[in-house]
XYZ file of C-alpha atoms in Angstrom:
692
model
C 302.652 74.059 230.664
C 298.911 74.527 230.779
C 297.792 77.927 232.109
C 296.389 78.236 235.624
C 292.963 79.458 234.381
C 292.656 76.390 232.147
C 293.720 74.107 234.998
C 291.210 75.818 237.290
C 288.382 75.287 234.820
C 289.331 71.636 234.427
C 289.560 71.235 238.211
C 286.005 72.465 238.640
C 284.637 70.195 235.926
C 286.538 67.014 236.801
C 287.025 67.236 240.552
C 283.913 69.125 241.644
C 281.091 68.876 239.095
C 281.923 65.243 238.287
C 281.506 64.393 241.970
C 278.050 65.859 242.216
C 278.418 69.500 243.314
C 275.850 71.448 241.293
C 275.351 74.884 242.935
C 276.201 77.300 240.081
C 277.287 80.070 242.471
C 279.733 77.743 244.223
C 281.100 76.533 240.875
C 281.521 80.095 239.591
C 283.319 81.091 242.798
C 285.688 78.109 242.485
C 286.398 79.098 238.887
C 287.086 82.679 239.926
C 289.496 82.285 242.860
C 293.111 81.438 241.909
C 294.149 78.621 244.272
C 297.788 79.065 243.247
C 297.839 82.459 244.974
C 297.363 80.729 248.344
C 300.415 78.475 248.003
C 304.140 78.940 248.400
C 305.901 79.475 245.058
C 307.440 75.973 245.163
C 303.990 74.366 245.362
C 302.092 76.438 242.803
C 302.547 73.977 239.974
C 300.432 71.530 242.017
C 297.684 74.059 242.764
C 294.954 72.134 240.962
C 295.855 68.642 242.102
C 292.987 66.642 243.576
C 294.405 66.650 247.115
C 295.317 68.790 250.107
C 298.652 70.600 249.733
C 301.177 71.829 252.310
C 301.201 75.460 253.383
C 303.097 77.403 256.014
C 303.183 76.530 259.751
C 303.196 72.817 258.909
C 299.535 72.916 257.829
C 297.702 72.211 254.552
C 295.203 73.775 252.193
C 291.991 71.789 251.718
C 291.256 69.606 248.700
C 289.167 71.679 246.237
C 286.310 69.195 246.197
C 285.788 69.263 249.959
C 285.746 73.085 249.940
C 283.026 73.004 247.287
C 281.078 70.281 249.106
C 281.006 72.238 252.384
C 280.068 75.497 250.667
C 277.219 73.884 248.774
C 275.930 72.329 251.994
C 276.122 75.701 253.772
C 273.822 77.337 251.167
C 275.461 80.751 251.489
C 273.316 83.496 249.997
C 274.256 87.045 248.890
C 274.347 89.268 251.939
C 274.885 86.395 254.413
C 277.267 86.806 257.330
C 279.613 83.810 257.523
C 282.022 82.589 260.207
C 284.937 80.353 259.182
C 286.817 78.452 261.881
C 290.337 77.683 260.692
C 291.250 80.168 257.983
C 294.461 78.366 257.034
C 295.818 79.816 253.798
C 292.736 82.000 253.271
C 291.639 80.089 250.155
C 288.243 78.910 251.423
C 287.491 82.353 252.819
C 288.313 83.854 249.421
C 285.848 81.484 247.724
C 283.234 82.361 250.372
C 283.792 86.042 249.637
C 282.173 85.518 246.236
C 279.069 84.018 247.871
C 278.488 86.020 251.074
C 278.053 89.590 252.161
C 280.848 89.377 254.730
C 283.136 86.660 256.093
C 284.869 86.509 259.472
C 287.685 83.922 259.488
C 289.491 82.908 262.688
C 292.937 81.258 262.583
C 294.930 80.278 265.671
C 298.344 80.334 263.880
C 299.469 83.972 263.722
C 301.739 83.263 260.726
C 298.870 81.814 258.697
C 296.505 84.614 259.677
C 299.030 87.231 258.553
C 299.669 85.484 255.231
C 295.940 85.037 254.604
C 295.348 88.764 255.154
C 298.131 89.634 252.700
C 296.845 87.244 250.029
C 293.309 88.536 250.337
C 294.564 92.113 250.160
C 296.610 91.315 247.052
C 293.502 89.883 245.382
C 291.509 92.962 246.462
C 289.024 90.913 248.451
C 287.581 93.402 250.889
C 284.681 91.549 252.541
C 286.802 89.065 254.548
C 288.254 89.801 257.973
C 290.904 87.423 259.322
C 291.504 87.297 263.073
C 294.057 85.399 265.138
C 292.635 83.399 268.024
C 290.794 80.345 269.329
C 287.997 79.633 266.854
C 286.488 76.727 268.782
C 284.218 79.154 270.641
C 283.300 81.116 267.537
C 282.842 84.888 267.777
C 279.929 85.518 270.188
C 280.237 89.298 270.012
C 279.707 89.183 266.241
C 276.872 86.627 266.221
C 274.443 85.665 264.848
C 275.808 84.158 261.636
C 273.889 82.834 258.652
C 276.511 80.140 258.130
C 279.438 78.702 260.086
C 282.050 76.399 258.539
C 284.802 74.607 260.472
C 287.926 73.231 258.775
C 288.878 70.998 261.724
C 287.157 68.195 263.634
C 285.800 68.205 267.193
C 284.446 65.412 269.439
C 280.980 66.953 268.999
C 279.444 70.215 267.842
C 280.132 72.804 270.556
C 276.880 74.225 271.892
C 278.460 77.666 271.832
C 278.668 77.425 268.019
C 275.112 76.147 267.610
C 273.817 79.179 269.504
C 275.730 81.624 267.273
C 273.616 80.569 264.293
C 270.762 82.765 263.210
C 267.365 81.065 262.972
C 267.630 79.145 259.688
C 271.449 79.347 259.838
C 273.616 76.401 258.768
C 276.747 74.999 260.417
C 278.960 72.521 258.500
C 281.580 70.765 260.612
C 283.428 67.428 260.948
C 282.599 65.624 264.204
C 283.914 62.360 265.663
C 284.922 60.705 268.918
C 288.535 60.171 267.778
C 291.098 62.247 265.931
C 291.474 59.691 263.144
C 288.123 60.139 261.430
C 284.879 62.072 261.585
C 281.452 62.471 260.034
C 280.777 65.689 258.186
C 277.623 67.141 259.758
C 275.299 69.902 258.659
C 273.388 71.547 261.531
C 270.469 73.846 260.699
C 268.962 75.997 263.452
C 265.197 75.617 263.184
C 264.121 77.563 266.283
C 265.242 79.208 269.475
C 266.269 75.908 271.000
C 265.953 73.445 268.112
C 268.326 72.239 265.409
C 268.113 69.746 262.553
C 271.120 67.508 261.812
C 272.202 65.945 258.475
C 275.058 63.465 257.997
C 277.128 64.153 254.846
C 279.478 61.166 255.193
C 282.887 60.107 256.466
C 285.858 62.483 256.276
C 289.242 62.946 257.928
C 290.211 66.361 259.313
C 292.825 67.538 261.773
C 291.528 68.175 265.292
C 289.929 71.460 266.213
C 292.060 72.683 269.115
C 290.706 75.093 271.693
C 288.649 75.631 274.803
C 285.526 74.060 273.265
C 287.176 71.166 271.373
C 290.340 69.079 271.736
C 292.716 70.478 274.317
C 296.019 70.038 272.459
C 297.442 69.705 268.971
C 299.053 66.276 268.846
C 300.299 65.662 265.278
C 297.829 63.177 263.821
C 297.197 64.443 260.296
C 297.353 67.458 258.042
C 295.261 70.564 258.576
C 292.123 70.809 256.503
C 290.138 68.123 254.842
C 291.545 64.854 253.574
C 288.661 62.835 252.143
C 289.440 59.224 251.668
C 291.685 59.024 248.640
C 294.177 57.152 250.814
C 293.597 53.757 252.359
C 293.738 54.622 256.027
C 291.211 57.392 255.574
C 287.479 57.088 255.949
C 285.114 57.202 252.991
C 284.299 60.384 251.163
C 280.653 61.465 251.040
C 278.549 58.965 249.152
C 278.059 61.152 246.083
C 281.789 61.376 245.376
C 282.847 60.040 241.994
C 286.253 59.188 240.565
C 289.373 57.944 242.364
C 288.129 58.884 245.843
C 285.079 56.654 245.553
C 286.435 53.272 246.687
C 288.073 53.589 250.120
C 289.573 50.734 252.092
C 288.200 50.286 255.623
C 290.938 50.604 258.228
C 290.046 47.261 259.802
C 290.789 45.429 256.532
C 294.076 47.114 255.666
C 296.174 45.265 258.231
C 295.321 41.900 256.643
C 296.311 42.859 253.090
C 300.117 42.501 253.508
C 299.612 39.045 254.992
C 297.399 38.107 252.041
C 299.979 39.423 249.583
C 302.791 37.585 251.375
C 300.881 34.328 250.828
C 299.864 35.097 247.228
C 302.892 36.604 245.475
C 305.394 34.292 243.791
C 309.059 34.762 244.772
C 311.297 35.475 241.799
C 314.753 34.011 241.210
C 317.814 36.173 240.637
C 317.665 38.531 237.673
C 320.645 36.686 236.175
C 318.902 33.315 236.433
C 317.203 32.197 233.170
C 314.318 31.051 235.369
C 313.459 34.709 236.034
C 312.168 35.266 232.506
C 310.395 31.898 232.537
C 308.163 33.168 235.361
C 306.490 35.398 232.749
C 305.639 32.617 230.281
C 302.030 32.950 231.469
C 301.807 36.216 229.463
C 303.520 34.868 226.335
C 300.262 34.232 224.484
C 299.561 37.966 224.222
C 299.984 40.012 221.054
C 301.620 42.828 223.018
C 303.356 42.541 226.389
C 303.816 45.976 227.952
C 306.585 46.137 230.573
C 306.496 49.137 232.870
C 308.759 50.836 235.383
C 308.056 53.027 238.394
C 311.014 55.266 237.474
C 313.207 55.945 234.459
C 316.398 55.451 236.471
C 316.213 52.117 238.347
C 318.558 49.264 237.446
C 316.274 46.407 238.471
C 313.485 47.596 236.180
C 315.768 47.666 233.127
C 317.372 44.312 233.948
C 313.990 42.676 234.610
C 312.552 43.930 231.329
C 315.644 42.674 229.526
C 315.317 39.218 231.084
C 311.602 38.985 230.276
C 312.117 40.243 226.722
C 314.930 37.767 226.143
C 312.622 34.939 227.188
C 309.783 36.164 224.960
C 312.145 36.469 221.997
C 314.022 33.192 222.414
C 311.121 30.944 223.403
C 307.923 32.588 222.171
C 308.720 34.260 218.840
C 308.371 37.957 219.709
C 310.247 39.957 217.067
C 309.403 43.604 217.858
C 310.798 45.598 220.768
C 309.260 49.081 221.073
C 310.420 51.505 223.757
C 309.520 54.926 225.139
C 312.200 56.634 223.048
C 312.363 58.761 219.932
C 312.024 57.023 216.578
C 315.289 58.285 214.958
C 317.413 57.383 217.992
C 315.909 53.915 218.201
C 316.321 53.499 214.423
C 320.076 53.840 214.865
C 320.015 51.067 217.468
C 317.735 49.005 215.202
C 320.274 49.052 212.392
C 323.003 48.078 214.822
C 321.163 45.110 216.329
C 319.960 43.832 212.945
C 323.388 44.130 211.330
C 322.268 46.747 208.797
C 324.530 49.492 207.424
C 324.564 52.716 209.406
C 323.014 55.763 207.725
C 325.847 58.175 207.022
C 323.964 61.234 208.304
C 322.460 59.576 211.371
C 323.487 61.445 214.540
C 324.667 59.530 217.630
C 321.611 58.226 219.474
C 320.220 59.380 222.810
C 322.141 62.655 223.167
C 319.120 64.742 224.200
C 318.061 65.127 227.836
C 317.588 62.722 229.577
C 320.575 60.918 228.091
C 320.839 58.375 230.911
C 317.359 56.984 230.273
C 318.717 54.845 227.415
C 322.478 55.457 227.560
C 323.188 53.194 230.516
C 325.077 49.985 231.222
C 321.901 47.947 231.671
C 320.562 48.994 228.283
C 323.947 48.451 226.624
C 324.006 44.863 227.896
C 320.553 44.225 226.425
C 321.503 45.761 223.068
C 324.671 43.655 222.955
C 322.624 40.515 223.611
C 320.022 41.467 220.995
C 322.686 42.021 218.348
C 324.339 38.693 219.126
C 320.982 36.923 219.002
C 320.040 38.551 215.702
C 323.319 37.831 213.944
C 322.702 34.125 214.560
C 319.312 34.389 212.784
C 318.328 34.845 209.123
C 317.443 38.450 208.353
C 313.688 37.809 208.225
C 313.720 36.411 211.783
C 315.747 39.170 213.365
C 314.201 41.249 216.156
C 313.663 44.932 215.415
C 314.022 47.785 217.902
C 311.878 50.927 217.649
C 311.001 54.154 219.445
C 307.404 55.136 220.132
C 307.810 58.735 221.295
C 307.530 62.015 219.377
C 310.077 64.465 220.768
C 312.556 64.184 217.864
C 311.117 66.902 215.622
C 314.417 68.053 214.105
C 315.891 64.572 213.643
C 312.695 63.302 212.016
C 312.559 66.212 209.561
C 316.164 65.484 208.634
C 315.431 61.771 208.213
C 312.531 62.396 205.815
C 314.547 64.825 203.677
C 317.602 62.548 203.632
C 315.470 59.618 202.485
C 313.887 61.626 199.690
C 317.308 62.918 198.635
C 318.232 59.285 197.969
C 315.048 58.121 196.226
C 313.386 61.240 194.763
C 315.394 64.507 194.740
C 312.459 66.494 193.336
C 310.253 65.366 196.229
C 313.098 66.235 198.608
C 313.010 69.840 197.382
C 309.258 69.966 198.045
C 309.816 68.478 201.531
C 312.407 71.155 202.358
C 309.942 73.836 201.338
C 307.070 72.358 203.350
C 309.159 71.723 206.431
C 310.669 75.217 206.256
C 307.625 76.402 208.186
C 308.409 74.359 211.290
C 312.108 73.522 210.877
C 313.308 76.795 212.505
C 311.570 75.648 215.683
C 313.230 72.211 215.771
C 315.592 73.155 218.597
C 312.791 74.796 220.594
C 309.534 73.203 219.476
C 307.609 74.555 222.463
C 308.248 77.998 220.986
C 306.307 76.951 217.888
C 303.378 76.084 220.131
C 303.437 79.524 221.733
C 303.667 81.238 218.353
C 300.811 79.194 216.872
C 298.670 79.963 219.899
C 299.336 83.693 219.616
C 298.627 83.678 215.879
C 295.400 81.805 216.522
C 295.836 79.010 213.985
C 298.053 76.046 213.136
C 300.623 77.642 210.856
C 302.363 74.448 209.772
C 299.667 71.804 210.135
C 298.727 71.605 206.463
C 302.326 71.438 205.256
C 303.368 68.549 207.510
C 300.117 66.689 206.814
C 300.604 67.035 203.052
C 304.139 65.674 203.389
C 302.935 62.536 205.144
C 300.069 62.077 202.687
C 302.379 62.195 199.689
C 304.819 59.734 201.221
C 301.942 57.321 201.740
C 300.693 57.879 198.184
C 304.173 57.109 196.798
C 304.430 53.808 198.664
C 304.495 51.541 195.615
C 307.137 53.611 193.851
C 309.398 54.027 196.872
C 309.084 50.545 198.395
C 310.238 49.012 195.142
C 313.681 50.363 196.049
C 313.719 49.656 199.800
C 310.537 49.024 201.739
C 312.339 49.193 205.067
C 313.647 52.695 204.418
C 310.233 53.855 203.151
C 308.597 52.626 206.355
C 311.202 54.455 208.434
C 310.710 57.700 206.483
C 306.933 57.422 206.749
C 307.120 56.964 210.509
C 309.311 60.044 210.752
C 306.765 61.988 208.707
C 304.008 60.809 211.032
C 306.109 61.919 213.956
C 306.574 65.407 212.495
C 302.829 65.708 211.889
C 301.948 64.535 215.396
C 304.686 66.603 217.028
C 303.324 69.743 215.346
C 299.930 69.031 216.888
C 301.478 68.076 220.232
C 303.403 71.317 220.690
C 300.324 73.331 219.813
C 298.214 71.337 222.267
C 300.698 71.982 225.091
C 299.227 75.458 225.405
C 295.618 74.326 225.446
C 295.839 71.697 228.170
C 298.013 69.039 229.750
C 295.443 66.310 229.046
C 295.212 67.221 225.369
C 298.980 67.092 224.798
C 299.366 63.913 226.881
C 296.612 62.223 224.871
C 298.208 63.206 221.579
C 301.536 61.794 222.746
C 300.158 58.456 223.948
C 297.874 58.258 220.924
C 300.959 58.645 218.732
C 302.760 55.908 220.666
C 299.845 53.523 220.232
C 299.446 54.260 216.524
C 303.187 53.696 216.043
C 302.830 50.346 217.793
C 299.912 49.442 215.502
C 301.947 50.341 212.412
C 304.818 48.164 213.653
C 302.501 45.206 214.155
C 300.924 45.741 210.727
C 304.348 45.928 209.107
C 305.374 42.745 210.910
C 302.666 40.783 209.147
C 300.278 38.097 210.447
C 301.212 36.823 213.867
C 303.494 39.756 214.676
C 303.949 40.323 218.396
C 305.657 43.087 220.323
C 307.260 43.790 223.690
C 306.880 47.400 224.863
C 309.083 49.150 227.439
C 307.566 52.301 228.925
C 306.841 53.979 232.239
C 304.016 52.669 234.424
C 302.117 55.895 233.713
C 301.998 54.874 230.039
C 301.390 51.132 230.315
C 298.928 50.885 233.239
C 295.311 51.357 232.141
C 294.633 55.093 232.629
C 290.926 54.446 233.182
C 291.813 52.971 236.573
C 293.800 55.998 237.747
C 293.136 59.634 238.505
C 294.859 60.337 235.173
C 291.758 59.104 233.407
C 289.043 59.559 236.017
C 289.943 63.102 237.080
C 292.239 64.582 234.428
C 290.677 63.035 231.339
C 293.915 61.444 230.149
C 294.222 58.201 228.206
C 297.391 56.213 227.699
C 299.097 53.479 225.728
C 297.969 50.719 228.097
C 294.329 51.761 227.910
C 294.416 51.942 224.113
C 296.120 48.543 223.925
C 293.447 46.968 226.153
C 290.689 48.555 224.113
C 292.209 47.288 220.866
C 293.534 43.856 221.888
C 291.523 42.938 224.984
C 293.104 39.991 226.753
C 295.831 39.881 224.092
C 297.437 42.901 225.761
C 299.346 42.091 228.970
C 300.025 45.177 231.119
C 302.800 44.496 233.649
C 303.700 47.148 236.230
C 306.833 47.381 238.390
C 307.297 48.925 241.840
C 309.742 49.510 244.683
C 309.780 50.716 248.285
C 313.163 52.464 248.650
C 316.740 52.644 247.390
C 318.452 54.939 244.901
C 317.443 56.315 241.512
C 319.163 58.159 238.663
C 317.221 61.359 238.010
C 317.537 65.118 237.711
C 316.256 67.596 240.304
C 314.605 69.577 237.504
C 314.206 69.449 233.740
C 317.470 69.800 231.798
C 319.563 69.641 234.984
C 322.461 67.157 235.319
C 321.648 63.650 236.444
C 322.194 62.723 240.082
C 322.001 59.461 241.993
C 319.360 60.222 244.627
C 317.922 58.422 247.627
C 314.294 57.416 247.110
C 312.046 58.161 250.061
C 310.492 55.077 251.664
C 307.000 54.578 250.285
C 304.220 56.464 252.018
C 302.122 54.611 254.620
C 298.935 55.132 252.601
C 300.420 53.871 249.311
C 300.037 50.552 247.528
C 303.829 50.262 247.648
C 303.722 50.188 251.444
C 301.389 47.179 251.324
C 303.970 45.255 249.302
C 306.798 46.413 251.562
C 304.861 45.252 254.625
C 304.335 41.914 252.878
C 308.104 41.639 252.365
C 308.647 42.356 256.054
C 306.287 39.495 256.928
C 307.766 37.166 254.297
C 311.308 38.040 253.090
C 310.836 35.943 249.933
C 308.232 38.503 248.830
C 310.934 41.197 248.545
C 311.454 40.194 244.903
C 308.191 38.787 243.641
C 305.477 38.624 241.001
C 301.769 39.026 241.634
C 299.790 37.586 238.740
C 296.644 39.698 238.617
C 295.145 37.269 236.102
C 295.890 34.287 238.341
C 293.306 31.676 239.235
C 292.421 30.557 242.718
C 290.884 31.891 245.888
C 293.960 33.813 247.038
C 294.309 35.580 243.699
C 290.634 36.520 243.813
C 291.116 37.951 247.302
C 294.261 39.822 246.237
C 292.525 41.387 243.239
C 289.648 42.437 245.469
C 291.994 43.826 248.133
C 293.936 45.835 245.523
C 290.818 47.073 243.747
C 290.134 50.166 245.898
C 291.973 53.349 245.033
C 295.284 54.046 246.760
C 298.283 56.242 246.140
C 300.825 54.850 243.659
C 304.285 56.336 243.079
C 305.486 57.476 239.645
C 309.057 58.830 239.264
C 310.098 60.072 235.839
C 313.391 61.631 234.800
C 312.871 64.345 237.437
C 312.690 63.404 241.118
C 311.649 65.910 243.784
C 311.892 64.153 247.115
C 310.829 67.234 249.074
C 307.465 67.461 247.292
C 307.161 63.745 246.544
C 303.544 63.346 247.663
C 302.335 65.876 245.101
C 305.054 65.438 242.476
C 305.129 61.662 242.265
C 302.011 60.042 243.732
C 298.617 59.641 242.108
C 295.495 57.706 243.021
C 295.014 54.429 241.179
C 293.563 50.944 241.442
C 296.489 48.571 241.080
C 294.195 45.551 240.937
C 292.462 46.808 237.793
C 295.258 48.856 236.266
C 297.653 45.968 235.523
C 297.651 42.277 234.625
C 300.746 41.637 236.737
C 302.910 43.478 239.268
C 306.637 42.892 239.782
C 308.010 44.015 243.138
C 311.582 44.858 244.154
C 311.579 46.015 247.756
C 314.931 47.823 247.487
C 316.428 49.010 244.226
C 319.474 50.881 242.967
C 320.129 53.499 240.313
C 321.031 52.576 236.758
C 324.697 52.834 235.799
C 324.625 55.700 233.303
C 327.099 55.966 230.443
C 329.330 59.017 230.655
C 329.613 61.509 233.509
C 331.776 59.075 235.452
C 329.045 56.499 235.980
C 329.847 53.987 233.298
C 333.192 52.627 234.567
C 334.832 52.119 231.203
C 331.882 51.885 228.800
C 332.818 53.675 225.565
C 331.296 57.044 224.749
C 330.745 55.725 221.229
C 328.262 53.050 222.401
C 326.617 51.181 220.777
C 329.125 51.054 217.929
C 332.446 51.236 219.741
C 334.015 53.306 216.939
């Protein structure tokens, strides 16, 4: 995992600087203060997410950007005396400590005040005092202050706070007549009885409770700032860039489910051949990318199988490429094409997460694909391939085994070259740590040379068996890219993610090239890989690209990106990496999510509970739907790990569904896949797919 300092640096550049904050002292302070130290241990991995996060006493820590925005507006100078109203976790006060001479922070929750003091003490921050009490009246005995910042909203700016400003002092505070939205105001005291007011834009804060603000603490929202990354929230300040830039006005949101209910097309049963026919509109594409909102949902697998069957039988698609490792998929490929099994090939899909491909739904598709292929001449049979790069050890073995058959002298050279990285095959992340500590890529040249020589020997080797040469070359590419991937893991999450998705796209390109003119492919991968990353916080905030983006850039309209979503049900997943699979309940979608819009549409029109929204569709309603789904909202992504207790931060990200996909398939309630083994398969053989 990327180090906290690297994440902190990236947070400042992508969440703060990119949105227009320029004060170098504020930026340096944000880079200096470790936000993870102000969170419970269970939440630290999310410390640099672009959102508020939960803290003790049922409250939250502010989004980093809004902290920076308020501090820049306050113009805190060295030596200034600052009052903070609502200390919360102590994070904002810690950042202020790097800017001011002294900071007085008032927090009405005794538990939070105590924790803030301890965190500040642990970080040896000595110029911040945290008090417990009602901050709505400020601290008259300690006034005047050069700056006052409030992390909660009031109906108006209390006069008692205005008068605690020094002449020239600045007060930054959210103000609004209701608890559901405010304007962020900057008040500058210009004289004994005069103040200048500036409006910094719409925000959403919890209410400021106390004698000079709201009189009670009705639960309306989280503590601290929540600028409008979610649809029911007001707009962020106008200079904001990235996913928080395109909010949805509250007055419009209620009409969107009704619009969707009128626009989506109800789908027939998954077992009905007419289901796949609904997707004929995308059959002219070179690549059709079929997503999933989780790796463990039966309806997603069955829908992709039905669509793929239609594309194969009626539209001539002859490549199926999935988010799986190349050697595992190669075993399935030989099975479905009726080719002899490699004697040394290990059983496929035995590495965590085994259930992702070893499940009843996938077995049914593989059985159909084999039956279809055996009725076709060899040149018309559909191939099955893996796009991912986690199979370092298996790919090394595949290259050496191939060379043992066709060129034993080259095999000896391959063993020598791969001896550098082979010891790390069972723990490739350890290679990344070692290479980082050594300061250079120990094995990069060796694995690159191996791939280069395989490519140079193409004519000689393909004369014996071009199919096997292609397979060996892809394994060599995988080893080269995996070596770079595991090194990049320790430089940054975006860098390693980009290498992985870049590898998947290049593998897809090689498959299409090998398929010859007119080759077309169906891709199965998670929504996070097939939705255009440029329209999500992945790309706009974290600097990540993905397979869908690369496909759109390369193929334009000849790439069809089809996402899948659900509201609730069950899912097969693990509570943490390498833990046993469980069938878990999926939380109902969050009120501010795009999924909730589709659920509300299904409530209005039950036929919309299983439906397709064609985001390329013509007509006034489709235009309105694309426009309505253009603004950024939360979208849920569940992988092989599901953490229901931290779902908002573990599994939601901001995205524009209207621009991210070309189509969206909706199943309002879904169920977990039926995994093979571990008592889930009800009679499916452990030796699948061969039954021997």
